[in-house]
PDB file of C-alpha atoms in Angstrom:
ATOM      1  CA  GLY A   1      -6.724   3.983  -2.662  1.00 82.00           C
ATOM      2  CA  ARG A   2      -6.063   6.443  -0.006  1.00 86.00           C
ATOM      3  CA  ARG A   3      -8.683   5.101   2.418  1.00 89.00           C
ATOM      4  CA  THR A   4      -7.304   1.177   2.500  1.00 87.00           C
ATOM      5  CA  THR A   5      -3.605   2.856   2.588  1.00 88.00           C
ATOM      6  CA  ILE A   6      -4.966   4.848   6.006  1.00 88.00           C
ATOM      7  CA  LEU A   7      -7.046   1.406   7.246  1.00 91.00           C
ATOM      8  CA  VAL A   8      -3.576  -0.453   6.948  1.00 90.00           C
ATOM      9  CA  HIS A   9      -1.411   2.299   9.250  1.00 92.00           C
ATOM     10  CA  ALA A  10      -3.975   1.870  11.714  1.00 94.00           C
ATOM     11  CA  ALA A  11      -3.916  -1.752  11.394  1.00 96.00           C
ATOM     12  CA  SER A  12      -0.238  -1.890  11.192  1.00 96.00           C
ATOM     13  CA  ALA A  13       0.028   0.453  14.118  1.00 97.00           C
ATOM     14  CA  GLY A  14      -2.712  -1.027  16.240  1.00 97.00           C
ATOM     15  CA  GLY A  15      -0.899  -4.200  16.049  1.00 98.00           C
ATOM     16  CA  VAL A  16       2.471  -3.167  17.341  1.00 98.00           C
ATOM     17  CA  GLY A  17       0.854  -1.569  20.085  1.00 98.00           C
ATOM     18  CA  VAL A  18      -1.342  -4.011  20.763  1.00 98.00           C
ATOM     19  CA  LEU A  19       1.864  -7.038  20.809  1.00 98.00           C
ATOM     20  CA  ALA A  20       4.447  -5.037  22.490  1.00 98.00           C
ATOM     21  CA  PHE A  21       1.371  -4.130  25.062  1.00 98.00           C
ATOM     22  CA  VAL A  22       0.571  -8.201  25.795  1.00 98.00           C
ATOM     23  CA  VAL A  23       4.325  -8.572  25.775  1.00 98.00           C
ATOM     24  CA  TYR A  24       4.454  -6.170  28.788  1.00 98.00           C
ATOM     25  CA  LEU A  25       1.613  -7.679  30.419  1.00 98.00           C
ATOM     26  CA  GLN A  26       3.103 -11.065  30.259  1.00 98.00           C
ATOM     27  CA  THR A  27       6.119  -9.407  32.032  1.00 98.00           C
ATOM     28  CA  LEU A  28       4.981  -6.685  34.424  1.00 98.00           C
ATOM     29  CA  LEU A  29       5.851  -6.724  37.763  1.00 98.00           C
ATOM     30  CA  PRO A  30       3.071  -7.521  40.081  1.00 96.00           C
ATOM     31  CA  GLY A  31       3.356  -5.309  43.172  1.00 95.00           C
ATOM     32  CA  ILE A  32       5.485  -3.370  44.448  1.00 95.00           C
ATOM     33  CA  GLY A  33       8.975  -2.523  43.232  1.00 95.00           C
ATOM     34  CA  TRP A  34      11.488  -1.205  45.195  1.00 94.00           C
ATOM     35  CA  GLY A  35      13.705   2.279  45.450  1.00 94.00           C
ATOM     36  CA  ASP A  36      12.196   4.851  43.117  1.00 93.00           C
ATOM     37  CA  VAL A  37       9.417   2.324  41.607  1.00 95.00           C
ATOM     38  CA  ALA A  38       8.068   2.123  45.544  1.00 94.00           C
ATOM     39  CA  ARG A  39       8.111   5.769  45.530  1.00 93.00           C
ATOM     40  CA  PHE A  40       6.581   6.258  42.231  1.00 92.00           C
ATOM     41  CA  GLN A  41       3.794   3.710  42.486  1.00 93.00           C
ATOM     42  CA  TYR A  42       2.693   5.362  46.513  1.00 92.00           C
ATOM     43  CA  VAL A  43       3.684   8.761  45.743  1.00 90.00           C
ATOM     44  CA  ALA A  44       0.345   9.606  43.348  1.00 82.00           C
ATOM     45  CA  GLN A  45      -2.021   8.007  45.829  1.00 84.00           C
ATOM     46  CA  VAL A  46      -0.802  10.794  48.729  1.00 88.00           C
ATOM     47  CA  TRP A  47      -0.552  13.545  45.945  1.00 83.00           C
ATOM     48  CA  GLY A  48       3.077  13.697  46.749  1.00 85.00           C
ATOM     49  CA  ILE A  49       6.762  14.869  45.383  1.00 85.00           C
ATOM     50  CA  PRO A  50       8.731  11.857  44.535  1.00 83.00           C
ATOM     51  CA  HIS A  51      11.880  13.924  43.437  1.00 77.00           C
ATOM     52  CA  ARG A  52      13.100  17.633  43.634  1.00 75.00           C
ATOM     53  CA  PHE A  53      11.608  18.300  40.278  1.00 75.00           C
ATOM     54  CA  GLY A  54       8.048  16.986  40.726  1.00 81.00           C
ATOM     55  CA  TYR A  55       6.870  15.019  37.655  1.00 91.00           C
ATOM     56  CA  PRO A  56       3.290  16.848  38.624  1.00 93.00           C
ATOM     57  CA  LEU A  57       1.643  15.263  34.901  1.00 95.00           C
ATOM     58  CA  TYR A  58       3.587  11.546  35.790  1.00 95.00           C
ATOM     59  CA  ILE A  59       2.048  11.766  39.226  1.00 94.00           C
ATOM     60  CA  ALA A  60      -1.825  13.335  38.105  1.00 94.00           C
ATOM     61  CA  LEU A  61      -1.832  10.508  34.825  1.00 96.00           C
ATOM     62  CA  SER A  62      -0.620   7.372  37.585  1.00 95.00           C
ATOM     63  CA  ARG A  63      -3.320   8.383  40.170  1.00 94.00           C
ATOM     64  CA  ILE A  64      -5.669   7.833  37.102  1.00 96.00           C
ATOM     65  CA  PHE A  65      -4.327   4.922  36.664  1.00 96.00           C
ATOM     66  CA  GLY A  66      -4.388   3.439  40.684  1.00 94.00           C
ATOM     67  CA  ALA A  67      -8.325   4.486  39.953  1.00 95.00           C
ATOM     68  CA  LEU A  68      -8.448   1.997  37.742  1.00 96.00           C
ATOM     69  CA  PRO A  69     -10.496  -1.045  38.364  1.00 97.00           C
ATOM     70  CA  VAL A  70      -7.908  -3.644  37.313  1.00 96.00           C
ATOM     71  CA  GLY A  71      -5.419  -5.912  38.847  1.00 95.00           C
ATOM     72  CA  PRO A  72      -4.698  -6.812  42.451  1.00 95.00           C
ATOM     73  CA  SER A  73      -3.221  -3.579  43.870  1.00 95.00           C
ATOM     74  CA  ILE A  74      -2.666   0.216  42.882  1.00 95.00           C
ATOM     75  CA  ALA A  75       1.621  -0.991  42.159  1.00 96.00           C
ATOM     76  CA  TYR A  76      -0.123  -2.985  39.568  1.00 97.00           C
ATOM     77  CA  ARG A  77      -2.160  -0.532  37.995  1.00 97.00           C
ATOM     78  CA  VAL A  78       0.677   2.866  38.323  1.00 97.00           C
ATOM     79  CA  ASN A  79       2.990  -0.473  36.584  1.00 98.00           C
ATOM     80  CA  LEU A  80       0.498  -0.680  33.900  1.00 98.00           C
ATOM     81  CA  MET A  81       0.396   2.650  33.193  1.00 98.00           C
ATOM     82  CA  SER A  82       3.881   2.035  32.141  1.00 98.00           C
ATOM     83  CA  ALA A  83       3.331  -0.768  29.608  1.00 98.00           C
ATOM     84  CA  THR A  84       0.670   1.798  28.587  1.00 98.00           C
ATOM     85  CA  PHE A  85       2.591   4.929  27.579  1.00 98.00           C
ATOM     86  CA  ALA A  86       5.202   2.073  25.869  1.00 98.00           C
ATOM     87  CA  ALA A  87       3.155   0.975  24.082  1.00 98.00           C
ATOM     88  CA  LEU A  88       1.970   3.962  22.663  1.00 98.00           C
ATOM     89  CA  ALA A  89       5.483   4.949  22.272  1.00 98.00           C
ATOM     90  CA  ALA A  90       5.995   2.188  19.749  1.00 98.00           C
ATOM     91  CA  VAL A  91       3.274   3.126  17.979  1.00 98.00           C
ATOM     92  CA  SER A  92       3.953   6.703  18.149  1.00 98.00           C
ATOM     93  CA  VAL A  93       7.208   5.380  16.670  1.00 98.00           C
ATOM     94  CA  TYR A  94       5.471   3.455  13.964  1.00 98.00           C
ATOM     95  CA  LEU A  95       3.603   6.385  12.832  1.00 98.00           C
ATOM     96  CA  LEU A  96       6.580   8.723  12.677  1.00 98.00           C
ATOM     97  CA  VAL A  97       9.057   6.384  10.337  1.00 98.00           C
ATOM     98  CA  VAL A  98       5.636   5.365   7.855  1.00 97.00           C
ATOM     99  CA  ARG A  99       5.453   9.232   8.096  1.00 96.00           C
ATOM    100  CA  LEU A 100       8.678  10.246   7.205  1.00 97.00           C
ATOM    101  CA  VAL A 101       9.712   7.183   4.453  1.00 96.00           C
ATOM    102  CA  ARG A 102       5.958   5.525   3.810  1.00 93.00           C
ATOM    103  CA  ASP A 103       6.680   2.056   4.207  1.00 95.00           C
ATOM    104  CA  PRO A 104       5.164   0.476   7.067  1.00 94.00           C
ATOM    105  CA  VAL A 105       7.513  -2.548   7.063  1.00 96.00           C
ATOM    106  CA  ALA A 106      10.004  -0.003   8.009  1.00 97.00           C
ATOM    107  CA  GLY A 107       7.483   1.513  11.053  1.00 97.00           C
ATOM    108  CA  ALA A 108       6.885  -1.691  12.113  1.00 98.00           C
ATOM    109  CA  SER A 109      10.913  -2.945  12.122  1.00 98.00           C
ATOM    110  CA  ALA A 110      11.593   0.445  14.110  1.00 98.00           C
ATOM    111  CA  ALA A 111       8.538   0.232  16.390  1.00 98.00           C
ATOM    112  CA  LEU A 112       8.844  -3.485  17.779  1.00 98.00           C
ATOM    113  CA  SER A 113      12.965  -2.701  17.850  1.00 98.00           C
ATOM    114  CA  PHE A 114      12.138   0.010  20.028  1.00 98.00           C
ATOM    115  CA  ALA A 115       8.992  -1.623  21.636  1.00 98.00           C
ATOM    116  CA  PHE A 116      11.875  -4.025  22.835  1.00 98.00           C
ATOM    117  CA  SER A 117      15.188  -2.930  23.318  1.00 98.00           C
ATOM    118  CA  ARG A 118      16.338  -3.132  26.869  1.00 98.00           C
ATOM    119  CA  ALA A 119      15.752   0.662  27.617  1.00 97.00           C
ATOM    120  CA  LEU A 120      12.128   0.657  26.552  1.00 98.00           C
ATOM    121  CA  TRP A 121      11.078  -2.901  27.812  1.00 98.00           C
ATOM    122  CA  GLY A 122      12.708  -2.008  31.113  1.00 98.00           C
ATOM    123  CA  GLN A 123      10.871   0.855  32.056  1.00 98.00           C
ATOM    124  CA  ALA A 124       7.678  -0.468  30.069  1.00 98.00           C
ATOM    125  CA  VAL A 125       7.383  -2.470  33.611  1.00 98.00           C
ATOM    126  CA  VAL A 126       7.308  -1.017  35.935  1.00 98.00           C
ATOM    127  CA  ALA A 127       6.304   2.862  37.926  1.00 97.00           C
ATOM    128  CA  GLU A 128       8.565   5.327  36.368  1.00 96.00           C
ATOM    129  CA  VAL A 129       8.062   7.756  34.233  1.00 96.00           C
ATOM    130  CA  TYR A 130      10.634   6.885  31.718  1.00 97.00           C
ATOM    131  CA  ALA A 131       7.509   5.127  29.365  1.00 98.00           C
ATOM    132  CA  LEU A 132       5.234   8.418  29.781  1.00 98.00           C
ATOM    133  CA  ASN A 133       8.314  10.515  28.786  1.00 97.00           C
ATOM    134  CA  ALA A 134       9.502   8.090  25.325  1.00 98.00           C
ATOM    135  CA  PHE A 135       5.424   8.345  24.810  1.00 98.00           C
ATOM    136  CA  LEU A 136       5.518  12.167  25.133  1.00 98.00           C
ATOM    137  CA  ILE A 137       8.283  12.177  23.027  1.00 97.00           C
ATOM    138  CA  GLY A 138       7.364  10.451  19.759  1.00 97.00           C
ATOM    139  CA  ALA A 139       4.141  11.572  19.612  1.00 98.00           C
ATOM    140  CA  VAL A 140       5.615  15.836  19.615  1.00 97.00           C
ATOM    141  CA  LEU A 141       8.039  14.217  16.975  1.00 96.00           C
ATOM    142  CA  LEU A 142       4.933  12.787  15.271  1.00 97.00           C
ATOM    143  CA  LEU A 143       2.809  16.025  15.302  1.00 97.00           C
ATOM    144  CA  LEU A 144       6.090  18.852  14.676  1.00 96.00           C
ATOM    145  CA  VAL A 145       6.997  16.600  11.434  1.00 97.00           C
ATOM    146  CA  TRP A 146       3.008  15.661  10.343  1.00 97.00           C
ATOM    147  CA  TRP A 147       2.981  19.717  10.456  1.00 97.00           C
ATOM    148  CA  HIS A 148       5.585  20.724   8.227  1.00 96.00           C
ATOM    149  CA  GLN A 149       4.651  18.008   5.479  1.00 97.00           C
ATOM    150  CA  THR A 150       1.258  19.357   5.379  1.00 97.00           C
ATOM    151  CA  ARG A 151       1.189  23.452   7.544  1.00 97.00           C
ATOM    152  CA  SER A 152      -1.811  22.430   9.091  1.00 97.00           C
ATOM    153  CA  THR A 153      -1.806  24.744  11.744  1.00 97.00           C
ATOM    154  CA  TRP A 154      -3.441  22.725  14.337  1.00 98.00           C
ATOM    155  CA  LEU A 155      -0.648  20.114  14.161  1.00 98.00           C
ATOM    156  CA  LEU A 156       1.703  22.819  15.377  1.00 97.00           C
ATOM    157  CA  TYR A 157      -0.395  23.880  18.103  1.00 98.00           C
ATOM    158  CA  ALA A 158      -1.036  20.288  19.427  1.00 98.00           C
ATOM    159  CA  GLY A 159       2.819  19.257  19.145  1.00 97.00           C
ATOM    160  CA  LEU A 160       4.206  22.992  20.602  1.00 96.00           C
ATOM    161  CA  GLY A 161       1.323  22.145  23.857  1.00 97.00           C
ATOM    162  CA  LEU A 162       1.989  18.251  23.658  1.00 97.00           C
ATOM    163  CA  TYR A 163       5.682  19.556  24.578  1.00 96.00           C
ATOM    164  CA  ALA A 164       4.678  21.893  26.952  1.00 96.00           C
ATOM    165  CA  LEU A 165       3.048  19.789  28.426  1.00 96.00           C
ATOM    166  CA  SER A 166       5.454  17.576  28.329  1.00 96.00           C
ATOM    167  CA  PHE A 167       7.558  19.900  30.851  1.00 94.00           C
ATOM    168  CA  GLY A 168       5.481  18.084  33.934  1.00 92.00           C
ATOM    169  CA  ASN A 169       6.798  14.861  33.479  1.00 93.00           C
ATOM    170  CA  HIS A 170      10.613  14.603  32.693  1.00 89.00           C
ATOM    171  CA  MET A 171      13.258  17.554  31.989  1.00 87.00           C
ATOM    172  CA  THR A 172      14.967  15.643  29.487  1.00 87.00           C
ATOM    173  CA  VAL A 173      12.656  16.953  27.326  1.00 90.00           C
ATOM    174  CA  VAL A 174      14.821  19.897  26.900  1.00 89.00           C
ATOM    175  CA  THR A 175      16.623  18.549  24.988  1.00 87.00           C
ATOM    176  CA  LEU A 176      14.093  18.599  22.187  1.00 87.00           C
ATOM    177  CA  VAL A 177      14.535  22.080  21.912  1.00 90.00           C
ATOM    178  CA  PRO A 178      16.254  22.484  19.065  1.00 88.00           C
ATOM    179  CA  ALA A 179      14.439  20.186  17.012  1.00 84.00           C
ATOM    180  CA  VAL A 180      11.109  21.557  18.039  1.00 83.00           C
ATOM    181  CA  ILE A 181      12.632  25.147  16.429  1.00 83.00           C
ATOM    182  CA  PHE A 182      14.228  23.347  13.740  1.00 82.00           C
TER     183      PHE A 182
END
C-alpha cells in the first residue's frame, strides 16, 4: 500500500544518494586545490569574503564542515561538503521526478544521470559553491511542486524560505523567479 510505496521511494532515494556520495568520496580532491577552490577552502576559516557576492551561506556551512572531526585537513572537509550537497542534489532530483511521474526507475535514472554528469561530478569533488547551489535549486523545486500538488501551506513556506536562503549561496538562483512565480 501507501506505506510500502513510501519505503520503496525512501530506500531508492537513499540508495541514489549513498551511491553518488561513495563515488564522490573515491574521487574527492584530498587536499588543497587551486584558484577559487583554494580560496573557498581557506576563506571560511577566517570568515573572509571570497568574491564580491560574498557567498555567506556557503561560507557559514563550510565553516561548520571545516570543524568536523573527519579527514586529514580543513581543505578535505570543505571538499567533502561539496560531495555531500551534490549527493543530496541527486536525491532531490530523484524525489522531484518521482513526484512528477510516479516512476522510481525514471527517478533513479534521472538522478544518477545527473549525479554522474560531468558538470555535477566535477563540482562534487572540490570546494565550490555549485554543488550546494544544485541542491538548493532541486530542493526548492521539489518543495514547490509538492506544494502545487497538495496545497499544504507549510510546503509553500518551506519552499519560499529555502529559495530566499539560496540567495546567500549564489545569485544564479534569480533565474528561478519565473518558475517560483508559476
